PDB file of C-alpha atoms in Angstrom:
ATOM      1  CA  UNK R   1     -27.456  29.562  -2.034  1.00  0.00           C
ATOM      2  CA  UNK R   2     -30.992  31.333  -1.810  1.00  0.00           C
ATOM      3  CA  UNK R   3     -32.685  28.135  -0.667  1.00  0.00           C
ATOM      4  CA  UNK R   4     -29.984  27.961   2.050  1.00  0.00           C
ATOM      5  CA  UNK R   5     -30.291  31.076   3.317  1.00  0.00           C
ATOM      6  CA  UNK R   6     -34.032  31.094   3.246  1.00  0.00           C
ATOM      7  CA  UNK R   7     -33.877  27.688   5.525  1.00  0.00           C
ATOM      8  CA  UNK R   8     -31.223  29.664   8.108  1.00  0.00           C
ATOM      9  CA  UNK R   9     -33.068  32.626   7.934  1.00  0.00           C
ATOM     10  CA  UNK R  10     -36.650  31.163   8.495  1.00  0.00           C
ATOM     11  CA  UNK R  11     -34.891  29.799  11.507  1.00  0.00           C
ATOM     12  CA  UNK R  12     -32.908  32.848  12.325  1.00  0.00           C
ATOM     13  CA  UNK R  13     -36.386  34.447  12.382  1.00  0.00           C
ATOM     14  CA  UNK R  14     -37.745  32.219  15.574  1.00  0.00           C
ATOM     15  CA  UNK R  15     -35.098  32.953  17.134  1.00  0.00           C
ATOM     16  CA  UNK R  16     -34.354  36.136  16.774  1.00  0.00           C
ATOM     17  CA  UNK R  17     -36.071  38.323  19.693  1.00  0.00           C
ATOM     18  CA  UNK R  18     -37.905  37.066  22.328  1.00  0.00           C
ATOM     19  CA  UNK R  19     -39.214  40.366  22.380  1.00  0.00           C
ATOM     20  CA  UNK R  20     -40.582  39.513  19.214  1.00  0.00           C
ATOM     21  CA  UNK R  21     -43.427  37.645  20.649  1.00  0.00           C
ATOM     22  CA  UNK R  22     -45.279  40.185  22.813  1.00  0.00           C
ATOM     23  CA  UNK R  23     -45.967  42.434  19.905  1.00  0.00           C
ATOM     24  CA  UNK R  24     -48.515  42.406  17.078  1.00  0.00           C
ATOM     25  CA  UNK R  25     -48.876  39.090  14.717  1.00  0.00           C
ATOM     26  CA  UNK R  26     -48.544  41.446  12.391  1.00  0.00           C
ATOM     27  CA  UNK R  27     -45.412  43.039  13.324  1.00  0.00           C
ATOM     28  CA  UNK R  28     -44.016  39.655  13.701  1.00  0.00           C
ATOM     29  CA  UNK R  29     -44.659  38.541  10.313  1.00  0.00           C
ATOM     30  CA  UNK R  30     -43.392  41.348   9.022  1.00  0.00           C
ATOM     31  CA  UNK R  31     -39.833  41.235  11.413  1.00  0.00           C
ATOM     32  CA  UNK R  32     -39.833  37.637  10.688  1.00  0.00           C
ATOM     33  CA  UNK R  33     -40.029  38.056   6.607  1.00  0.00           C
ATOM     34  CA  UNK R  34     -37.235  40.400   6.745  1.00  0.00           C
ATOM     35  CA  UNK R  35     -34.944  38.533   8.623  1.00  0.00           C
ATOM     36  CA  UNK R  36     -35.629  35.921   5.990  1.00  0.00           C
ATOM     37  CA  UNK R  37     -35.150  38.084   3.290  1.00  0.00           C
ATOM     38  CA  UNK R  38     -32.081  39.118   4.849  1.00  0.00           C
ATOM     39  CA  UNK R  39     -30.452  35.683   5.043  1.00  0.00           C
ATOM     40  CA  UNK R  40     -31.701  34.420   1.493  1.00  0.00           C
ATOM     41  CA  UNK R  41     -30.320  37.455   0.082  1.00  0.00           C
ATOM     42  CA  UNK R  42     -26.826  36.798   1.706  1.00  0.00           C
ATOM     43  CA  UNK R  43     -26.764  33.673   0.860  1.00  0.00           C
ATOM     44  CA  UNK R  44     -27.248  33.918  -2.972  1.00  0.00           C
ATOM     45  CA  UNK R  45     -24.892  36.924  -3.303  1.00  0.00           C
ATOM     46  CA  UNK R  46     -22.250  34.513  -1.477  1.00  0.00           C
ATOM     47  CA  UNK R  47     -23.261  32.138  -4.020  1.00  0.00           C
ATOM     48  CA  UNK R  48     -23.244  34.416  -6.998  1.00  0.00           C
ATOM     49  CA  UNK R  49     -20.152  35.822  -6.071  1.00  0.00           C
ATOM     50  CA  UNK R  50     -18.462  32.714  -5.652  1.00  0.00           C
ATOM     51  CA  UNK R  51     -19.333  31.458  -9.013  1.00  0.00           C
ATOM     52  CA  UNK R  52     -18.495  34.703 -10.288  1.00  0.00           C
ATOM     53  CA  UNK R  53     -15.246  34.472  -9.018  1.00  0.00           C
ATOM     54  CA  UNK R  54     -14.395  31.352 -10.201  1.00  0.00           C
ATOM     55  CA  UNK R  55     -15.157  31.661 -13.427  1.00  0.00           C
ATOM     56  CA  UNK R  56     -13.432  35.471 -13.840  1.00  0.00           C
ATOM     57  CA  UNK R  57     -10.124  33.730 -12.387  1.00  0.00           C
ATOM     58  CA  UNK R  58     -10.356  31.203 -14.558  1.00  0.00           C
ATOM     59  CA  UNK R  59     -10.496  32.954 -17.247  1.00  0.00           C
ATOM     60  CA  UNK R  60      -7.746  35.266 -16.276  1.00  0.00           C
ATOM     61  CA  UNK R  61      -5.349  32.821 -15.389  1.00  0.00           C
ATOM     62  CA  UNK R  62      -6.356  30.378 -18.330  1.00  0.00           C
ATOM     63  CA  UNK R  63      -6.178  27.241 -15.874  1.00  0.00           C
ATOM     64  CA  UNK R  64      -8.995  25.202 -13.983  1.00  0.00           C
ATOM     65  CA  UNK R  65      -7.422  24.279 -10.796  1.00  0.00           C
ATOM     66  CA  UNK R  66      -8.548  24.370  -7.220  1.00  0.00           C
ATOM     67  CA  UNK R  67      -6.734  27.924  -6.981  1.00  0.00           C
ATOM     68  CA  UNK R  68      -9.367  29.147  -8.966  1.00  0.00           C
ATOM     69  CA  UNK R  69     -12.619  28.249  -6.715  1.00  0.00           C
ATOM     70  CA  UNK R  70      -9.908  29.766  -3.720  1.00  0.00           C
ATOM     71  CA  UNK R  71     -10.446  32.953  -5.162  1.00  0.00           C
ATOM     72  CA  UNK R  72     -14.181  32.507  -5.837  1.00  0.00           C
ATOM     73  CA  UNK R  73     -14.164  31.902  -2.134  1.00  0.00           C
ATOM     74  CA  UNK R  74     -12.175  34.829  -0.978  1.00  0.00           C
ATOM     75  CA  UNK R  75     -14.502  36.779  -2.574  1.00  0.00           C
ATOM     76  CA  UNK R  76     -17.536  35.176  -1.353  1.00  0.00           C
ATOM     77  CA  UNK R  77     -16.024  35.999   2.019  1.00  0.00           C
ATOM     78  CA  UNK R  78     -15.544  39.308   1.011  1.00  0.00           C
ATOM     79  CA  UNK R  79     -19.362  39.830   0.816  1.00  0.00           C
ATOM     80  CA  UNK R  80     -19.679  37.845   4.367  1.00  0.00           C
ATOM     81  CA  UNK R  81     -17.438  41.022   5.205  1.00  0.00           C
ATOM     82  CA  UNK R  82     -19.153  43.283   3.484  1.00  0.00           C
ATOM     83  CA  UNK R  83     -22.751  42.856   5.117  1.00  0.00           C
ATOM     84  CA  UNK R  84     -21.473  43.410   8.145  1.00  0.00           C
ATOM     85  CA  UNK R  85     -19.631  46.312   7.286  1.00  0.00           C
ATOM     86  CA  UNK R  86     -16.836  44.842   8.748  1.00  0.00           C
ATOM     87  CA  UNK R  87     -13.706  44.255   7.337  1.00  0.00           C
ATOM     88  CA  UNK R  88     -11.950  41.727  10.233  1.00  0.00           C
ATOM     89  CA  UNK R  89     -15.320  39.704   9.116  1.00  0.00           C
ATOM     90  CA  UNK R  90     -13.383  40.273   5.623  1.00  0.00           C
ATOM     91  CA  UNK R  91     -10.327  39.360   6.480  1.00  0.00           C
ATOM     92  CA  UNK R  92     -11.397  35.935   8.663  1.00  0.00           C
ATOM     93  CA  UNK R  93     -14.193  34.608   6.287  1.00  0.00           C
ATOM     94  CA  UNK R  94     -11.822  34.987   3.466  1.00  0.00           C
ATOM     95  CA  UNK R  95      -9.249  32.371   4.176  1.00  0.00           C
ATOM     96  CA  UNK R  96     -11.752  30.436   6.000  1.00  0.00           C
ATOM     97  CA  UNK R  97     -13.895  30.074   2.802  1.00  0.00           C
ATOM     98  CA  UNK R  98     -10.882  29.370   0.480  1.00  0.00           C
ATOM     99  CA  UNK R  99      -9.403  26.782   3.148  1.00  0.00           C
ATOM    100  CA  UNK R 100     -13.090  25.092   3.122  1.00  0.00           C
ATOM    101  CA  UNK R 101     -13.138  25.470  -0.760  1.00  0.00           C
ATOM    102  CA  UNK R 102      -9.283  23.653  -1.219  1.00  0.00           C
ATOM    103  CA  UNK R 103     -10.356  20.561   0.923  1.00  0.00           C
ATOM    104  CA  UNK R 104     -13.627  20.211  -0.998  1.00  0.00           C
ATOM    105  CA  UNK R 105     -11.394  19.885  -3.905  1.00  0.00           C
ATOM    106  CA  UNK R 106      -8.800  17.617  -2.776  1.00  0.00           C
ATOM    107  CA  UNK R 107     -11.229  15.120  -1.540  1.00  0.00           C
ATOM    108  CA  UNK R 108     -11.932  14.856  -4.784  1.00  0.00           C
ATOM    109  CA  UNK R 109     -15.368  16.741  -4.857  1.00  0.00           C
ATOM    110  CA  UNK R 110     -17.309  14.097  -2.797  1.00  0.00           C
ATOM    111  CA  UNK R 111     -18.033  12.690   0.665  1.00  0.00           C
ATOM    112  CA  UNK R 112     -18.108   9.193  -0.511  1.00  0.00           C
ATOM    113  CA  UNK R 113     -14.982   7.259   0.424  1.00  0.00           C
ATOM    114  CA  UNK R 114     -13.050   4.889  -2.502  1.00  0.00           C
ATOM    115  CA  UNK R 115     -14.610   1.634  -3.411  1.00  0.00           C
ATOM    116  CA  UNK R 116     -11.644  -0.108  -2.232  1.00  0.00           C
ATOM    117  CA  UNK R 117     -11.816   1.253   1.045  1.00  0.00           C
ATOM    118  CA  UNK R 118     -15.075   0.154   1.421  1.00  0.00           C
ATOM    119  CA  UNK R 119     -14.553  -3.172   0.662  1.00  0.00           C
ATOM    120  CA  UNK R 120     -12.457  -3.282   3.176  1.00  0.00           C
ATOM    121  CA  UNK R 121     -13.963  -1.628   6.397  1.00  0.00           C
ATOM    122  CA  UNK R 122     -17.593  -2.300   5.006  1.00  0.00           C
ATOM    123  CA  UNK R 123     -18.003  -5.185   2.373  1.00  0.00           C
ATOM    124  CA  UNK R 124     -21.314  -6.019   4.058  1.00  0.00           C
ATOM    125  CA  UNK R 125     -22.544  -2.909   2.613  1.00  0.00           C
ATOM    126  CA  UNK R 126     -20.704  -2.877  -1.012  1.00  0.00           C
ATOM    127  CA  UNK R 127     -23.884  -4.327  -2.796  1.00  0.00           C
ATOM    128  CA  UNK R 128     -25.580  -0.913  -1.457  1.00  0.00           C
ATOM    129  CA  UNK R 129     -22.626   1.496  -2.393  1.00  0.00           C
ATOM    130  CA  UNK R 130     -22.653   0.706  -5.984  1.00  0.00           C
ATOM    131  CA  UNK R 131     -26.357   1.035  -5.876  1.00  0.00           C
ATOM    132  CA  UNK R 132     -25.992   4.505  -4.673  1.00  0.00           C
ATOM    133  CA  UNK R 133     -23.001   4.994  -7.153  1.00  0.00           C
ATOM    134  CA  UNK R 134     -24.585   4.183 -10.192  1.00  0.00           C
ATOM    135  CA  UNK R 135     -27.934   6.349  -8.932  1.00  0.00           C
ATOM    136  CA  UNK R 136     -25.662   9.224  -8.695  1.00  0.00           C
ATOM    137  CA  UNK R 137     -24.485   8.730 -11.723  1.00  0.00           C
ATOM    138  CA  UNK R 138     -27.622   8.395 -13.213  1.00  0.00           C
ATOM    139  CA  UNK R 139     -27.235   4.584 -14.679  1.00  0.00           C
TER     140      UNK R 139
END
């Protein structure tokens, strides 16, 4: 999460004022760095929390189901909410991260379609999908 939000926030940080730019390099470093420090901490309390909240509602409910990464995700949203002081940012990022966090799951955890399908809309590129399967899994 930290590495993502230190990529968005060094971005963020070019962005961020145009007004930025007609004051002191040093000024600008220093606006810039805490934009970035901003973002990277967001991002790894998102992160933290959602793994926290996974694993405290798994344990709780004594199941590992996609229910349980829901509520990691509610409560990552809750700290969306929370930076902003702002509890309809609460109350949207929460279903919006569990929804995300559900359909990660039931695609089965991965981006990569079957191996039947791709045999049939793509058997010119098979030989190169099992490649790529069998890097991933590190055979």
């Amino acid at each position: 999460g930290s590495v993502a939000g230190f990529f968005t926030g060094s971005i963020s940080s070019v962005w961020a004022e145009p007004a930025l730019k007609r004051t002191s390099p040093l000024s600008v470093g220093s606006k810039g760095m805490g934009i970035i420090a901003g973002q990277t901490a967001l991002f790894a309390a998102v992160g933290g929390v959602f793994a926290s909240g996974t694993v405290v509602s798994s344990t709780i409910r004594g199941k590992d189901d996609m229910w349980n990464q829901a509520i990691g995700a509610c409560a990552a949203g809750g700290v969306v909410g929370a930076r902003f002081a702002s509890a309809p940012t609460a109350i949207i990022a929460c279903p919006l991260f569990a929804f995300t966090s559900i359909m990660v799951d039931l695609s089965g955890k991965t981006f990569r379609p079957s191996r039947e399908k791709m045999a049939i809309k793509h058997a010119q590129h098979l030989a190169a999908y099992d490649s790529e399967v069998r890097r991933s899994q590190g055979q």
